[in-house]
PDB file of C-alpha atoms in Angstrom:
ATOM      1  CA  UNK A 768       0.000   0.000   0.000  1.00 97.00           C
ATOM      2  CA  UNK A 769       1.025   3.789  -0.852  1.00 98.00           C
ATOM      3  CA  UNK A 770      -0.055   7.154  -1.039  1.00 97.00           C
ATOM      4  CA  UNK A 771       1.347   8.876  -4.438  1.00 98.00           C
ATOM      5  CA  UNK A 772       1.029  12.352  -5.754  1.00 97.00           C
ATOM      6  CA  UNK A 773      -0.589  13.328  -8.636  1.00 97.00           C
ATOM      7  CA  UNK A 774      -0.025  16.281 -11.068  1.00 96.00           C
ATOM      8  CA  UNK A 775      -2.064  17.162 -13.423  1.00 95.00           C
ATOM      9  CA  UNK A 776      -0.553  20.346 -15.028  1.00 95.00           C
ATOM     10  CA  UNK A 777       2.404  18.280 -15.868  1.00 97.00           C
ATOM     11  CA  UNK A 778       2.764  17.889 -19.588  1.00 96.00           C
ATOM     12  CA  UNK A 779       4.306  15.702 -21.381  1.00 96.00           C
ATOM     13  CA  UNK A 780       4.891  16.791 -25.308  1.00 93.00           C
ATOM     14  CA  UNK A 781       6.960  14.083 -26.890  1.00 91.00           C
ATOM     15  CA  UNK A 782       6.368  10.459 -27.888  1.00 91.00           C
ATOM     16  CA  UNK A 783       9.394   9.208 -26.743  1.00 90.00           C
ATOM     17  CA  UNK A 784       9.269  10.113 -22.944  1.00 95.00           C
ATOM     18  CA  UNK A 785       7.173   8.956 -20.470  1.00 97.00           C
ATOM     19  CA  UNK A 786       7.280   9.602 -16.625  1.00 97.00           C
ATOM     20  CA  UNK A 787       6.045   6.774 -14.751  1.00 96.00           C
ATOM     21  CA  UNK A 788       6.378   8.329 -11.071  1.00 97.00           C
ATOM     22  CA  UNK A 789       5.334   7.403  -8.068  1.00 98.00           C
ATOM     23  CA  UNK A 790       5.268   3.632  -9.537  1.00 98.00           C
ATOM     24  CA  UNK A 791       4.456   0.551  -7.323  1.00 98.00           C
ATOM     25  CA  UNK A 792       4.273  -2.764  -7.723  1.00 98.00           C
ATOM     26  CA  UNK A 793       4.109  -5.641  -4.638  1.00 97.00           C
ATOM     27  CA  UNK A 794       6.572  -9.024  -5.024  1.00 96.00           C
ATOM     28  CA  UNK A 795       5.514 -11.548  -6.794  1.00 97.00           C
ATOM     29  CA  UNK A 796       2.214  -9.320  -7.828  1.00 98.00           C
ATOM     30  CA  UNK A 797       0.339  -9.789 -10.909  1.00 98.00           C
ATOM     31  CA  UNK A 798       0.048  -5.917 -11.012  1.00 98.00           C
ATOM     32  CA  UNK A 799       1.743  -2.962 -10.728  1.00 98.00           C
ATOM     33  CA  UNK A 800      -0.344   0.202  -9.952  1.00 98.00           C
ATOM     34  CA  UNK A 801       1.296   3.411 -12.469  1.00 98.00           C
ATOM     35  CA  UNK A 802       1.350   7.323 -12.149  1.00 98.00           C
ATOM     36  CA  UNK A 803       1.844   7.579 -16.049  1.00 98.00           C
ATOM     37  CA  UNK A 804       2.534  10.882 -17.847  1.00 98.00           C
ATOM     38  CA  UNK A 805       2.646  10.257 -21.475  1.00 97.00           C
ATOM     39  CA  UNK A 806       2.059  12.753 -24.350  1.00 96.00           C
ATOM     40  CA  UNK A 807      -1.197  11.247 -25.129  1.00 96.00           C
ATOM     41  CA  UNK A 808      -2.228  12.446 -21.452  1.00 95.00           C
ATOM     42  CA  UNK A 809      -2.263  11.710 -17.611  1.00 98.00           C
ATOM     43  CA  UNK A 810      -3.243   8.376 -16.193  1.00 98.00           C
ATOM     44  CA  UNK A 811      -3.537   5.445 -13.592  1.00 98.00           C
ATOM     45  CA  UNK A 812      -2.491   2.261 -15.198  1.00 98.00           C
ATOM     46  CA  UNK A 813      -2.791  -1.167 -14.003  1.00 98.00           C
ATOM     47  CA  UNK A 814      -0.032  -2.723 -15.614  1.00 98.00           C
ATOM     48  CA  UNK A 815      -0.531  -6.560 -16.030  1.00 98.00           C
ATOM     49  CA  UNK A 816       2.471  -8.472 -15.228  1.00 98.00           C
ATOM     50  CA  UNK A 817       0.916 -11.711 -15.151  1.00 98.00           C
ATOM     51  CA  UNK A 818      -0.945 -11.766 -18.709  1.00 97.00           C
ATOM     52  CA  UNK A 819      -0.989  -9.173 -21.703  1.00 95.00           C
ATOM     53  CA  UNK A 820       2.637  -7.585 -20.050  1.00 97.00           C
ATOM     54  CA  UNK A 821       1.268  -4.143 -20.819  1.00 96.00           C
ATOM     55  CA  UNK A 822      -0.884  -1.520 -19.208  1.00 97.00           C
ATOM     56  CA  UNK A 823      -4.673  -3.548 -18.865  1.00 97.00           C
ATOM     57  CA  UNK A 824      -6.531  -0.620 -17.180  1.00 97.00           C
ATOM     58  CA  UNK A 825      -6.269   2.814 -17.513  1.00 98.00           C
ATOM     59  CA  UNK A 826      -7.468   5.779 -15.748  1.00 98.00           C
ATOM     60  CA  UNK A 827      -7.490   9.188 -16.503  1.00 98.00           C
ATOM     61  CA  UNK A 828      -6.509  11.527 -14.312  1.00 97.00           C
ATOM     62  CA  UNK A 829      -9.113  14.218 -14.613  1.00 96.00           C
ATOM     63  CA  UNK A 830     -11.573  16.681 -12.355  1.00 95.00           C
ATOM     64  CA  UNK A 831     -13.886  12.892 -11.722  1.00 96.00           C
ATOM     65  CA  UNK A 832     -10.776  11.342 -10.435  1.00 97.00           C
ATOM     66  CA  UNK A 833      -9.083  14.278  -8.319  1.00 96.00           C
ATOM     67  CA  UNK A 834     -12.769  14.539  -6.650  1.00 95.00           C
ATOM     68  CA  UNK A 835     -12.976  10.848  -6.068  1.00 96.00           C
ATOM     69  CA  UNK A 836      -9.614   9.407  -5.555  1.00 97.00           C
ATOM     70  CA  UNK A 837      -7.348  12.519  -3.754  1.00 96.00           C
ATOM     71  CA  UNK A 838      -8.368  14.206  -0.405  1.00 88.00           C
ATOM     72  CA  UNK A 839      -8.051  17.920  -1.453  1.00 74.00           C
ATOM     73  CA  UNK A 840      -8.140  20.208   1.694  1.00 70.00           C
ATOM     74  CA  UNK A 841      -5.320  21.761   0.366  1.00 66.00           C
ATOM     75  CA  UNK A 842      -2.768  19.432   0.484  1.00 74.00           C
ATOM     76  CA  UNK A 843      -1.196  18.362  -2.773  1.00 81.00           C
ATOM     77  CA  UNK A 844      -3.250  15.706  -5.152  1.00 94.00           C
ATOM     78  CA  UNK A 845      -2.389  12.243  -3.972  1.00 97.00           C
ATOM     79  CA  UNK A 846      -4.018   9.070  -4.352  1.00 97.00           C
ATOM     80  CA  UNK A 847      -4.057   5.393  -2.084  1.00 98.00           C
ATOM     81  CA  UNK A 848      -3.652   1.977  -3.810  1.00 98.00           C
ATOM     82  CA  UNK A 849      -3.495  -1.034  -2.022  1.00 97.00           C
ATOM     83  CA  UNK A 850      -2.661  -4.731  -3.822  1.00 97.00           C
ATOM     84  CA  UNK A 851      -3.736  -7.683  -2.027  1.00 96.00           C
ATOM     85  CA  UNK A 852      -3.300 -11.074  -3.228  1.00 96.00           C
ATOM     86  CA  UNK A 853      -6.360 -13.023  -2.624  1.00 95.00           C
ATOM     87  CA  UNK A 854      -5.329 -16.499  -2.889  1.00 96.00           C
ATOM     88  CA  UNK A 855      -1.734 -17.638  -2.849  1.00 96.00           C
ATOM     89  CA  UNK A 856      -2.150 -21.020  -4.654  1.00 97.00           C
ATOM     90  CA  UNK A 857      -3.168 -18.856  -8.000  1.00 97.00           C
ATOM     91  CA  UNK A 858      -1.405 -16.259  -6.882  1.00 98.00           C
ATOM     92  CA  UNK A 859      -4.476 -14.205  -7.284  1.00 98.00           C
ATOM     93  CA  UNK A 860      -3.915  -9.998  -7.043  1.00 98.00           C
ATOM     94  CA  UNK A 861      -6.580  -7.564  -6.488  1.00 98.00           C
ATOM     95  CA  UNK A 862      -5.591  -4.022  -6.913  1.00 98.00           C
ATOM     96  CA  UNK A 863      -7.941  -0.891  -5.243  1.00 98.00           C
ATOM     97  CA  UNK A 864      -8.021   2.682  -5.050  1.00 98.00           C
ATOM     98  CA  UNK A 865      -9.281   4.607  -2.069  1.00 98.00           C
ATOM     99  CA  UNK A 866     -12.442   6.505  -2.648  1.00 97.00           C
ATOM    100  CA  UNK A 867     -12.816   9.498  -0.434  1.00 95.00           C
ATOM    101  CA  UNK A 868     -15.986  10.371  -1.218  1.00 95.00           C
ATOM    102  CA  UNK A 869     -17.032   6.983  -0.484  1.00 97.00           C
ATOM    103  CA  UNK A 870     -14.841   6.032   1.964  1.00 97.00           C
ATOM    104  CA  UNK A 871     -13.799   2.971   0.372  1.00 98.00           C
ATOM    105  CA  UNK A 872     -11.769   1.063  -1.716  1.00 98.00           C
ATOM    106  CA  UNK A 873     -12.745   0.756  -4.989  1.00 98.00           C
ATOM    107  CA  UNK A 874     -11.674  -1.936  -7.184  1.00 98.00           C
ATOM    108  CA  UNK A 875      -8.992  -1.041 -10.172  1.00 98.00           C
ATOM    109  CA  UNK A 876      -7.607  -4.393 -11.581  1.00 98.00           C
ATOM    110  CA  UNK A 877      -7.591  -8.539 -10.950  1.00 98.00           C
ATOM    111  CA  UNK A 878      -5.364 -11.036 -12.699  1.00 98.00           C
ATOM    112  CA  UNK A 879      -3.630 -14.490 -11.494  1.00 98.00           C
ATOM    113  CA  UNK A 880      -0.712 -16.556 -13.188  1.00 98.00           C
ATOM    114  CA  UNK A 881       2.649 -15.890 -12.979  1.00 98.00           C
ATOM    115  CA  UNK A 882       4.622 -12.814 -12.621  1.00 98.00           C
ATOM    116  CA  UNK A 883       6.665 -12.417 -15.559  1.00 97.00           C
ATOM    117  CA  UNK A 884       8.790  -9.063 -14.315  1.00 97.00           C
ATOM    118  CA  UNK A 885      11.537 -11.536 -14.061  1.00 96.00           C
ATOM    119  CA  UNK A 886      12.055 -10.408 -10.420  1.00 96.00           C
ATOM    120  CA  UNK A 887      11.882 -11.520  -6.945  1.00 94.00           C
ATOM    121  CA  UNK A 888      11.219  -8.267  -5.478  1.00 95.00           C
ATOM    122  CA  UNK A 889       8.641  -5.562  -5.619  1.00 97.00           C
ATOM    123  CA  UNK A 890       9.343  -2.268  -5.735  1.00 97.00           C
ATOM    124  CA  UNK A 891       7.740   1.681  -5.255  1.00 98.00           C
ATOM    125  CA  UNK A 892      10.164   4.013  -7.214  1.00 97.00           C
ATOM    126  CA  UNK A 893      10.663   6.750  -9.921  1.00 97.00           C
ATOM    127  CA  UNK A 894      11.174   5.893 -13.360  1.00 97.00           C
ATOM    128  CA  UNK A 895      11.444   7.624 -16.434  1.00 97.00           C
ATOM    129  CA  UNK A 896      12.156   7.099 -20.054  1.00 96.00           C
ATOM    130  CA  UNK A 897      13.421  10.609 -21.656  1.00 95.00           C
ATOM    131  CA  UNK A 898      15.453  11.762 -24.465  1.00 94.00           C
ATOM    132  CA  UNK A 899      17.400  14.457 -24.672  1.00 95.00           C
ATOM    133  CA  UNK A 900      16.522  18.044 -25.567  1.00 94.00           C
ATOM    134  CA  UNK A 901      19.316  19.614 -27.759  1.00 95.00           C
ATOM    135  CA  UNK A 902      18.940  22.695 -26.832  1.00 94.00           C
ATOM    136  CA  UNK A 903      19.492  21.979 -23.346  1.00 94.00           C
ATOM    137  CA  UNK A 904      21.724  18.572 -23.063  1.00 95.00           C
ATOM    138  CA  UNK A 905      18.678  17.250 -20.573  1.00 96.00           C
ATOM    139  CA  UNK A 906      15.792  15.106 -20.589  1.00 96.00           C
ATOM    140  CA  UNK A 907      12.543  16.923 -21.943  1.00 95.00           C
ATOM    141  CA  UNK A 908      11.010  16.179 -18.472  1.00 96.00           C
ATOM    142  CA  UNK A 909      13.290  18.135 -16.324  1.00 97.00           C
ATOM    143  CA  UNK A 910      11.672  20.929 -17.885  1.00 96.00           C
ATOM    144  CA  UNK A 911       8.297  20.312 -18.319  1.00 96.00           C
ATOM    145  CA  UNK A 912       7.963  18.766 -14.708  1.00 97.00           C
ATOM    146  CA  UNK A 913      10.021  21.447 -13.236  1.00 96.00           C
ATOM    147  CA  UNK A 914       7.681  22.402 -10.743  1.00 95.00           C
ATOM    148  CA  UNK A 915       6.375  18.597 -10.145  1.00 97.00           C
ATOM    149  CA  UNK A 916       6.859  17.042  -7.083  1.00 97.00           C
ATOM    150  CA  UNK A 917       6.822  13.026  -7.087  1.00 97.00           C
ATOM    151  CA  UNK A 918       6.383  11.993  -3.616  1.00 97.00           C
ATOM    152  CA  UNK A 919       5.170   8.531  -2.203  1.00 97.00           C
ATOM    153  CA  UNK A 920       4.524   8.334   1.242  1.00 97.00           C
ATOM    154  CA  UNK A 921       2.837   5.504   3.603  1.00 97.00           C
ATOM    155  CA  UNK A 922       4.199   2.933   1.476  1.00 98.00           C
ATOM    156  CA  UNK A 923       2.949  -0.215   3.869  1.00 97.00           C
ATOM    157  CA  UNK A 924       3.291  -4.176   3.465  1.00 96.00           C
ATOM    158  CA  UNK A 925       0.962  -6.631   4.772  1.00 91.00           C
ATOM    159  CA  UNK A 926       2.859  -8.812   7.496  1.00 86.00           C
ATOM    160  CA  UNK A 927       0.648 -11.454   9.787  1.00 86.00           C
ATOM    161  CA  UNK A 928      -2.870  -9.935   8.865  1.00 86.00           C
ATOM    162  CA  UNK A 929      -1.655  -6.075   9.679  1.00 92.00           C
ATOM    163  CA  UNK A 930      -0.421  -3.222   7.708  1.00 93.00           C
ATOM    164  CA  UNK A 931       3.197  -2.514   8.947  1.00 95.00           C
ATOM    165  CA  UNK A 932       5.212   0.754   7.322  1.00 96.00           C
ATOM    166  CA  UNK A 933       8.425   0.002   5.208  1.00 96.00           C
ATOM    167  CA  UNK A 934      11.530  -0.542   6.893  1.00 94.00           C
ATOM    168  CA  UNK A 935      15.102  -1.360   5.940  1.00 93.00           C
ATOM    169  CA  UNK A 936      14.690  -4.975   6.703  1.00 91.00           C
ATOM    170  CA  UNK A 937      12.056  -5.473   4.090  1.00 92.00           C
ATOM    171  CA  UNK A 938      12.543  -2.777   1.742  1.00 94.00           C
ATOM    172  CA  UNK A 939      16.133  -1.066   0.852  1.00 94.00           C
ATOM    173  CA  UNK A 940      16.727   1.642  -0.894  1.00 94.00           C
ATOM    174  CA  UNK A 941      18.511   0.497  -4.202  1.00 91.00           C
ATOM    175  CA  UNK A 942      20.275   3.668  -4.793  1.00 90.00           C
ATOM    176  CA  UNK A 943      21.447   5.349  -1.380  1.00 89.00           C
ATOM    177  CA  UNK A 944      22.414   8.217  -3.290  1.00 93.00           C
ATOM    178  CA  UNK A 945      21.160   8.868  -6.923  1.00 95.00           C
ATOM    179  CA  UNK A 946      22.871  10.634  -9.833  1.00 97.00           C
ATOM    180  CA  UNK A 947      20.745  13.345 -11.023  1.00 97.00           C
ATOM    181  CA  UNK A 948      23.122  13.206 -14.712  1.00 96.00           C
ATOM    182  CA  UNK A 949      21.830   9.660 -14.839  1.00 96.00           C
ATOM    183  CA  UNK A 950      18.067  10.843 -15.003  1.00 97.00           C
ATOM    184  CA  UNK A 951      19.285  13.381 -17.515  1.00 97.00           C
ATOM    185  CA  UNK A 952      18.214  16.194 -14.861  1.00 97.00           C
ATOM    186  CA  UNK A 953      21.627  17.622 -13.062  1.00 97.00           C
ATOM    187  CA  UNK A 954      18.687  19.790 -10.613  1.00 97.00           C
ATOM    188  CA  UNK A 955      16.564  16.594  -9.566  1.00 98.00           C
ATOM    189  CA  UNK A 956      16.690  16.377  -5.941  1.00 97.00           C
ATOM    190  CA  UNK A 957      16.173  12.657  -4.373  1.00 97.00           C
ATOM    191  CA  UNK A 958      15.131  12.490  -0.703  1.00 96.00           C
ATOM    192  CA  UNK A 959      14.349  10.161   1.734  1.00 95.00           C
ATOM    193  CA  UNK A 960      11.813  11.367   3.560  1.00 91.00           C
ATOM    194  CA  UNK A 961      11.098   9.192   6.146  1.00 86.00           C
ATOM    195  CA  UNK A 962      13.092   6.034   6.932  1.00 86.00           C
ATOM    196  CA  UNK A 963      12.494   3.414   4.055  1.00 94.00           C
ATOM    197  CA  UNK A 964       8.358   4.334   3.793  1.00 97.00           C
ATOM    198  CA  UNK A 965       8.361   7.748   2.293  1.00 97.00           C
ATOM    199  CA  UNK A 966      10.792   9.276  -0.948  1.00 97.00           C
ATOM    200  CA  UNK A 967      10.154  12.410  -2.757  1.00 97.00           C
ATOM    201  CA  UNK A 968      12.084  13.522  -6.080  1.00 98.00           C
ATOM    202  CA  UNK A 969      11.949  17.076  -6.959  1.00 97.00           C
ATOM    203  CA  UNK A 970      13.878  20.099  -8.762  1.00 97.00           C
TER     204      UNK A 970
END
């Protein structure tokens, strides 16, 4: 489970980048739950890991979802998702987003088989695929999300029927200490907000 900012300003303008940011996905999961900002617009995507290997539900992220799925009162536009596998033998999934108008959580995605990520881990993480804009030697994104914040926060695993937060035990950092050239945006600022349960990249 994980609470992950949204931004809908952001815009993306060409085909060949794509933020995917916050991004989660729980090990072994048949699903993994996507902030995607593409040129073709903002979305929620349940990417399918265990069938089609490709994004199987989508969701904009428009005025019906900021008033359903984000909390508002001024605080920046974030959404819950929680993945819950519902039968281990099938390795059943069940992905859901929290409604806050209806104080529940609303079903996004199911699938069973086998995760085919390849890996043995989950993860909840920044990614981005970005080219390079000549006229400034970075990635497109670093200026068209300049004012974007992607922050994750709560990020919670399921251990002996109970919601516990993410620790170092159960979920390391893979990068400590992250090379802003690498992401083809020198500014980008990675932080660790709160032990191993909370990151936030910004500019």
């Amino acid at each position: 489970m994980a609470t992950h900012t949204v931004d809908p300003p952001y815009t993306v303008t060409d085909a060949d980048n794509v933020t995917y940011a916050p991004t989660t996905k729980a090990q072994h999961s048949c699903m993994e739950v996507v902030t995607a900002y593409t040129n073709t617009g903002n979305e929620i995507w349940a990417w399918d890991w265990c069938g089609t290997v490709g994004p199987a539900k989508t969701v904009p992220i428009d005025a019906n979802f900021l008033k359903n799925y984000t909390p508002g009162k001024g605080k920046p536009a974030a959404y819950s998702v929680q993945m819950v596998q519902d039968d281990a033998a099938a390795n059943h999934w069940s992905a859901y987003l929290y409604n806050y108008r209806t104080s529940a959580w609303d079903l996004l995605f199911q699938q069973s088989g086998t995760d085919q990520s390849g890996l043995a881990h989950g993860w909840d993480m920044f990614e981005i695929y970005a080219s390079v804009n000549p006229a400034t030697g970075e990635g497109y994104y670093c200026t068209e999300a300049q004012n974007t914040t992607f922050d994750s926060s709560a990020v919670q695993l399921r251990r002996n029927g109970a919601w516990k937060p993410a620790g170092p035990s159960d979920s390391p950092w893979t990068e400590t200490d992250p090379d802003p050239n690498a992401f083809l945006c020198p500014p980008l600022k990675f932080i660790q907000a709160d032990a191993n349960d909370h990151w936030t990249v910004r500019q």
